[in-house]
Amino acid sequence: MTSKDPDCRPKGDCIYTLKFDDGDPSKRDSWDVYFMNIARQVASRSTCHRKHVGCVIVRDRTILSTGYNGSVRGMPHCDEVGHMMENGHCTRTNHAEANAVAQSAKHGVSLDKGEIYITASPCWTCFKLLANSGIRRIIYGEFYRDDRIFEAAENIGLEICYLDEKNELKVLVKVS
């Protein structure tokens, strides 16, 4: 139908009714919960079933980049050909954080002063990559293996937070 079609126009007087949500505005998710939920959705794209990890990098409440653990572009994925195991780790995949940093670099997006929401805390290698890319705050949903990140974060002034399963934010390394 086009706008010239009489069936598209309201009959009689045109009355618009606005419906307002009369719910409790305090029930809205915090920005931390909102972005972590997006990171969890991004993790659903992971192609290595050993661990599904997703992340979202934001600045000023705007998404800059996302990433999930998966193979190099154009290469086969674990879920297609199996794992490439070395010392108990699958090396076929890039970690979610590395993929998000690579995606932003590919598109010319600076991550300086950004925040990253990750479903699992970064490994030491990814932590160093994030720190050198200018990320100033890391929020994770599950601890993953490497506690060296906490001392390093304190030394360089990078905040680390844990968003627990009750969506309560715990600041583990505070930047003053």
PDB file of C-alpha atoms in Angstrom:
ATOM      1  CA  MET A   1       0.000   0.000   0.000  1.00  0.00           C
ATOM      2  CA  THR A   2       1.078   3.552  -0.577  1.00  0.00           C
ATOM      3  CA  SER A   3       0.225   6.621   1.446  1.00  0.00           C
ATOM      4  CA  LYS A   4      -2.292   7.540  -1.280  1.00  0.00           C
ATOM      5  CA  ASP A   5      -4.291   4.402  -0.557  1.00  0.00           C
ATOM      6  CA  PRO A   6      -7.370   5.440   1.488  1.00  0.00           C
ATOM      7  CA  ASP A   7      -7.137   2.238   3.554  1.00  0.00           C
ATOM      8  CA  CYS A   8      -3.817   3.484   4.996  1.00  0.00           C
ATOM      9  CA  ARG A   9      -5.307   6.633   6.489  1.00  0.00           C
ATOM     10  CA  PRO A  10      -7.062   6.770   9.838  1.00  0.00           C
ATOM     11  CA  LYS A  11     -10.838   6.984   9.764  1.00  0.00           C
ATOM     12  CA  GLY A  12     -12.332  10.142  11.252  1.00  0.00           C
ATOM     13  CA  ASP A  13     -10.329  12.279  13.639  1.00  0.00           C
ATOM     14  CA  CYS A  14      -6.721  11.246  14.045  1.00  0.00           C
ATOM     15  CA  ILE A  15      -6.007  10.611  17.705  1.00  0.00           C
ATOM     16  CA  TYR A  16      -2.581   9.488  18.852  1.00  0.00           C
ATOM     17  CA  THR A  17      -2.202   7.783  22.166  1.00  0.00           C
ATOM     18  CA  LEU A  18       1.171   7.613  23.850  1.00  0.00           C
ATOM     19  CA  LYS A  19       1.745   4.696  26.143  1.00  0.00           C
ATOM     20  CA  PHE A  20       4.289   5.229  28.864  1.00  0.00           C
ATOM     21  CA  ASP A  21       5.996   2.400  30.666  1.00  0.00           C
ATOM     22  CA  ASP A  22       4.712   2.703  34.206  1.00  0.00           C
ATOM     23  CA  GLY A  23       7.270   0.193  35.428  1.00  0.00           C
ATOM     24  CA  ASP A  24       9.945   0.939  37.982  1.00  0.00           C
ATOM     25  CA  PRO A  25      12.859   2.757  36.272  1.00  0.00           C
ATOM     26  CA  SER A  26      15.243   1.424  38.925  1.00  0.00           C
ATOM     27  CA  LYS A  27      14.719  -2.036  37.381  1.00  0.00           C
ATOM     28  CA  ARG A  28      16.729  -0.958  34.334  1.00  0.00           C
ATOM     29  CA  ASP A  29      20.015  -2.791  33.930  1.00  0.00           C
ATOM     30  CA  SER A  30      23.121  -0.819  34.827  1.00  0.00           C
ATOM     31  CA  TRP A  31      25.513  -0.041  31.974  1.00  0.00           C
ATOM     32  CA  ASP A  32      27.870  -2.723  33.312  1.00  0.00           C
ATOM     33  CA  VAL A  33      25.153  -5.377  33.240  1.00  0.00           C
ATOM     34  CA  TYR A  34      23.925  -4.196  29.834  1.00  0.00           C
ATOM     35  CA  PHE A  35      27.353  -4.478  28.211  1.00  0.00           C
ATOM     36  CA  MET A  36      28.155  -7.787  29.932  1.00  0.00           C
ATOM     37  CA  ASN A  37      24.888  -9.203  28.583  1.00  0.00           C
ATOM     38  CA  ILE A  38      26.000  -8.157  25.108  1.00  0.00           C
ATOM     39  CA  ALA A  39      29.383  -9.840  25.692  1.00  0.00           C
ATOM     40  CA  ARG A  40      27.545 -13.036  26.654  1.00  0.00           C
ATOM     41  CA  GLN A  41      25.580 -12.865  23.413  1.00  0.00           C
ATOM     42  CA  VAL A  42      28.776 -12.277  21.430  1.00  0.00           C
ATOM     43  CA  ALA A  43      30.233 -15.409  23.094  1.00  0.00           C
ATOM     44  CA  SER A  44      27.493 -17.450  21.426  1.00  0.00           C
ATOM     45  CA  ARG A  45      29.433 -16.977  18.134  1.00  0.00           C
ATOM     46  CA  SER A  46      32.534 -18.745  19.523  1.00  0.00           C
ATOM     47  CA  THR A  47      33.724 -21.605  17.365  1.00  0.00           C
ATOM     48  CA  CYS A  48      35.828 -23.481  19.944  1.00  0.00           C
ATOM     49  CA  HIS A  49      33.546 -25.411  22.263  1.00  0.00           C
ATOM     50  CA  ARG A  50      36.290 -25.814  24.885  1.00  0.00           C
ATOM     51  CA  LYS A  51      35.429 -22.308  26.112  1.00  0.00           C
ATOM     52  CA  HIS A  52      32.972 -19.803  24.690  1.00  0.00           C
ATOM     53  CA  VAL A  53      34.249 -16.304  25.428  1.00  0.00           C
ATOM     54  CA  GLY A  54      32.898 -12.999  24.178  1.00  0.00           C
ATOM     55  CA  CYS A  55      33.800  -9.384  24.745  1.00  0.00           C
ATOM     56  CA  VAL A  56      32.633  -5.871  24.003  1.00  0.00           C
ATOM     57  CA  ILE A  57      34.877  -2.817  23.983  1.00  0.00           C
ATOM     58  CA  VAL A  58      33.141   0.487  24.703  1.00  0.00           C
ATOM     59  CA  ARG A  59      33.971   4.135  25.269  1.00  0.00           C
ATOM     60  CA  ASP A  60      31.478   6.707  26.483  1.00  0.00           C
ATOM     61  CA  ARG A  61      28.760   4.011  26.511  1.00  0.00           C
ATOM     62  CA  THR A  62      29.262   3.396  22.792  1.00  0.00           C
ATOM     63  CA  ILE A  63      30.315   0.014  21.413  1.00  0.00           C
ATOM     64  CA  LEU A  64      33.632   0.234  19.564  1.00  0.00           C
ATOM     65  CA  SER A  65      34.334  -3.425  18.868  1.00  0.00           C
ATOM     66  CA  THR A  66      33.306  -6.968  19.743  1.00  0.00           C
ATOM     67  CA  GLY A  67      35.138 -10.264  19.652  1.00  0.00           C
ATOM     68  CA  TYR A  68      34.750 -13.950  20.364  1.00  0.00           C
ATOM     69  CA  ASN A  69      37.219 -16.812  20.371  1.00  0.00           C
ATOM     70  CA  GLY A  70      37.559 -18.224  16.898  1.00  0.00           C
ATOM     71  CA  SER A  71      40.022 -19.098  14.176  1.00  0.00           C
ATOM     72  CA  VAL A  72      41.932 -16.806  11.883  1.00  0.00           C
ATOM     73  CA  ARG A  73      39.656 -15.422   9.149  1.00  0.00           C
ATOM     74  CA  GLY A  74      39.428 -17.890   6.305  1.00  0.00           C
ATOM     75  CA  MET A  75      40.869 -20.793   8.301  1.00  0.00           C
ATOM     76  CA  PRO A  76      38.798 -23.759   9.495  1.00  0.00           C
ATOM     77  CA  HIS A  77      37.230 -23.578  12.951  1.00  0.00           C
ATOM     78  CA  CYS A  78      37.484 -26.072  15.806  1.00  0.00           C
ATOM     79  CA  ASP A  79      33.821 -26.939  15.441  1.00  0.00           C
ATOM     80  CA  GLU A  80      34.535 -27.884  11.790  1.00  0.00           C
ATOM     81  CA  VAL A  81      37.887 -29.730  11.957  1.00  0.00           C
ATOM     82  CA  GLY A  82      38.717 -30.210  15.631  1.00  0.00           C
ATOM     83  CA  HIS A  83      41.163 -28.620  18.023  1.00  0.00           C
ATOM     84  CA  MET A  84      44.839 -27.852  17.454  1.00  0.00           C
ATOM     85  CA  MET A  85      46.202 -28.758  20.882  1.00  0.00           C
ATOM     86  CA  GLU A  86      49.558 -27.671  22.335  1.00  0.00           C
ATOM     87  CA  ASN A  87      50.400 -28.090  26.030  1.00  0.00           C
ATOM     88  CA  GLY A  88      46.734 -28.579  26.906  1.00  0.00           C
ATOM     89  CA  HIS A  89      45.557 -25.447  25.064  1.00  0.00           C
ATOM     90  CA  CYS A  90      43.782 -25.093  21.760  1.00  0.00           C
ATOM     91  CA  THR A  91      45.944 -22.888  19.539  1.00  0.00           C
ATOM     92  CA  ARG A  92      43.634 -22.874  16.523  1.00  0.00           C
ATOM     93  CA  THR A  93      41.667 -19.965  17.960  1.00  0.00           C
ATOM     94  CA  ASN A  94      42.432 -16.367  18.765  1.00  0.00           C
ATOM     95  CA  HIS A  95      41.065 -15.188  22.082  1.00  0.00           C
ATOM     96  CA  ALA A  96      38.007 -12.941  22.096  1.00  0.00           C
ATOM     97  CA  GLU A  97      39.975  -9.912  23.291  1.00  0.00           C
ATOM     98  CA  ALA A  98      42.613 -10.311  20.569  1.00  0.00           C
ATOM     99  CA  ASN A  99      39.892 -10.598  17.936  1.00  0.00           C
ATOM    100  CA  ALA A 100      38.178  -7.430  19.245  1.00  0.00           C
ATOM    101  CA  VAL A 101      41.454  -5.482  19.185  1.00  0.00           C
ATOM    102  CA  ALA A 102      42.193  -6.794  15.679  1.00  0.00           C
ATOM    103  CA  GLN A 103      38.708  -5.827  14.486  1.00  0.00           C
ATOM    104  CA  SER A 104      39.127  -2.291  15.796  1.00  0.00           C
ATOM    105  CA  ALA A 105      42.575  -2.005  14.186  1.00  0.00           C
ATOM    106  CA  LYS A 106      41.197  -3.260  10.867  1.00  0.00           C
ATOM    107  CA  HIS A 107      38.548  -0.524  10.935  1.00  0.00           C
ATOM    108  CA  GLY A 108      40.803   2.226  12.311  1.00  0.00           C
ATOM    109  CA  VAL A 109      39.065   2.568  15.680  1.00  0.00           C
ATOM    110  CA  SER A 110      41.159   3.755  18.632  1.00  0.00           C
ATOM    111  CA  LEU A 111      40.572   1.911  21.900  1.00  0.00           C
ATOM    112  CA  ASP A 112      42.309   4.542  24.034  1.00  0.00           C
ATOM    113  CA  LYS A 113      40.443   5.171  27.303  1.00  0.00           C
ATOM    114  CA  GLY A 114      38.041   2.342  26.490  1.00  0.00           C
ATOM    115  CA  GLU A 115      36.503  -0.289  28.721  1.00  0.00           C
ATOM    116  CA  ILE A 116      36.212  -3.979  27.937  1.00  0.00           C
ATOM    117  CA  TYR A 117      33.510  -6.373  29.125  1.00  0.00           C
ATOM    118  CA  ILE A 118      34.675  -9.994  28.893  1.00  0.00           C
ATOM    119  CA  THR A 119      32.814 -13.126  29.890  1.00  0.00           C
ATOM    120  CA  ALA A 120      36.111 -14.492  31.323  1.00  0.00           C
ATOM    121  CA  SER A 121      39.101 -12.578  32.709  1.00  0.00           C
ATOM    122  CA  PRO A 122      41.916 -12.080  30.209  1.00  0.00           C
ATOM    123  CA  CYS A 123      44.916 -14.373  30.033  1.00  0.00           C
ATOM    124  CA  TRP A 124      48.305 -12.732  30.561  1.00  0.00           C
ATOM    125  CA  THR A 125      48.926 -12.271  26.822  1.00  0.00           C
ATOM    126  CA  CYS A 126      45.523 -10.655  26.222  1.00  0.00           C
ATOM    127  CA  PHE A 127      45.917  -8.484  29.326  1.00  0.00           C
ATOM    128  CA  LYS A 128      49.177  -7.068  27.927  1.00  0.00           C
ATOM    129  CA  LEU A 129      47.500  -6.457  24.557  1.00  0.00           C
ATOM    130  CA  LEU A 130      44.590  -4.634  26.205  1.00  0.00           C
ATOM    131  CA  ALA A 131      46.853  -2.529  28.401  1.00  0.00           C
ATOM    132  CA  ASN A 132      48.989  -1.481  25.426  1.00  0.00           C
ATOM    133  CA  SER A 133      45.905  -0.637  23.349  1.00  0.00           C
ATOM    134  CA  GLY A 134      44.828   1.960  25.934  1.00  0.00           C
ATOM    135  CA  ILE A 135      42.028   0.090  27.694  1.00  0.00           C
ATOM    136  CA  ARG A 136      41.565   1.704  31.121  1.00  0.00           C
ATOM    137  CA  ARG A 137      38.990  -0.637  32.680  1.00  0.00           C
ATOM    138  CA  ILE A 138      38.417  -4.406  32.475  1.00  0.00           C
ATOM    139  CA  ILE A 139      35.150  -5.945  33.674  1.00  0.00           C
ATOM    140  CA  TYR A 140      34.908  -9.725  33.602  1.00  0.00           C
ATOM    141  CA  GLY A 141      32.274 -12.307  34.481  1.00  0.00           C
ATOM    142  CA  GLU A 142      34.364 -15.353  35.415  1.00  0.00           C
ATOM    143  CA  PHE A 143      37.967 -15.719  36.583  1.00  0.00           C
ATOM    144  CA  TYR A 144      40.140 -17.494  34.034  1.00  0.00           C
ATOM    145  CA  ARG A 145      43.478 -18.776  35.147  1.00  0.00           C
ATOM    146  CA  ASP A 146      45.993 -15.895  35.472  1.00  0.00           C
ATOM    147  CA  ASP A 147      46.216 -13.707  38.570  1.00  0.00           C
ATOM    148  CA  ARG A 148      49.308 -11.798  37.337  1.00  0.00           C
ATOM    149  CA  ILE A 149      46.867  -9.354  35.776  1.00  0.00           C
ATOM    150  CA  PHE A 150      45.924  -7.898  39.191  1.00  0.00           C
ATOM    151  CA  GLU A 151      49.413  -6.804  40.260  1.00  0.00           C
ATOM    152  CA  ALA A 152      50.198  -5.506  36.778  1.00  0.00           C
ATOM    153  CA  ALA A 153      46.922  -3.571  36.659  1.00  0.00           C
ATOM    154  CA  GLU A 154      47.697  -1.957  39.996  1.00  0.00           C
ATOM    155  CA  ASN A 155      51.174  -0.957  38.800  1.00  0.00           C
ATOM    156  CA  ILE A 156      49.913   0.684  35.597  1.00  0.00           C
ATOM    157  CA  GLY A 157      46.648   2.176  36.903  1.00  0.00           C
ATOM    158  CA  LEU A 158      44.208  -0.073  35.065  1.00  0.00           C
ATOM    159  CA  GLU A 159      40.954  -0.834  36.902  1.00  0.00           C
ATOM    160  CA  ILE A 160      39.735  -4.434  37.091  1.00  0.00           C
ATOM    161  CA  CYS A 161      36.195  -5.354  38.168  1.00  0.00           C
ATOM    162  CA  TYR A 162      34.298  -8.589  38.578  1.00  0.00           C
ATOM    163  CA  LEU A 163      30.593  -8.704  37.729  1.00  0.00           C
ATOM    164  CA  ASP A 164      29.290 -11.684  39.667  1.00  0.00           C
ATOM    165  CA  GLU A 165      26.382 -13.995  38.854  1.00  0.00           C
ATOM    166  CA  LYS A 166      24.030 -11.720  40.855  1.00  0.00           C
ATOM    167  CA  ASN A 167      25.123  -8.762  38.674  1.00  0.00           C
ATOM    168  CA  GLU A 168      26.913  -7.144  41.596  1.00  0.00           C
ATOM    169  CA  LEU A 169      30.037  -5.269  40.600  1.00  0.00           C
ATOM    170  CA  LYS A 170      33.135  -5.828  42.718  1.00  0.00           C
ATOM    171  CA  VAL A 171      36.113  -3.541  42.101  1.00  0.00           C
ATOM    172  CA  LEU A 172      39.234  -5.684  42.499  1.00  0.00           C
ATOM    173  CA  VAL A 173      41.829  -3.130  41.395  1.00  0.00           C
ATOM    174  CA  LYS A 174      40.777   0.454  41.968  1.00  0.00           C
ATOM    175  CA  VAL A 175      42.350   3.359  40.149  1.00  0.00           C
ATOM    176  CA  SER A 176      42.639   6.451  42.311  1.00  0.00           C
TER     177      SER A 176
END
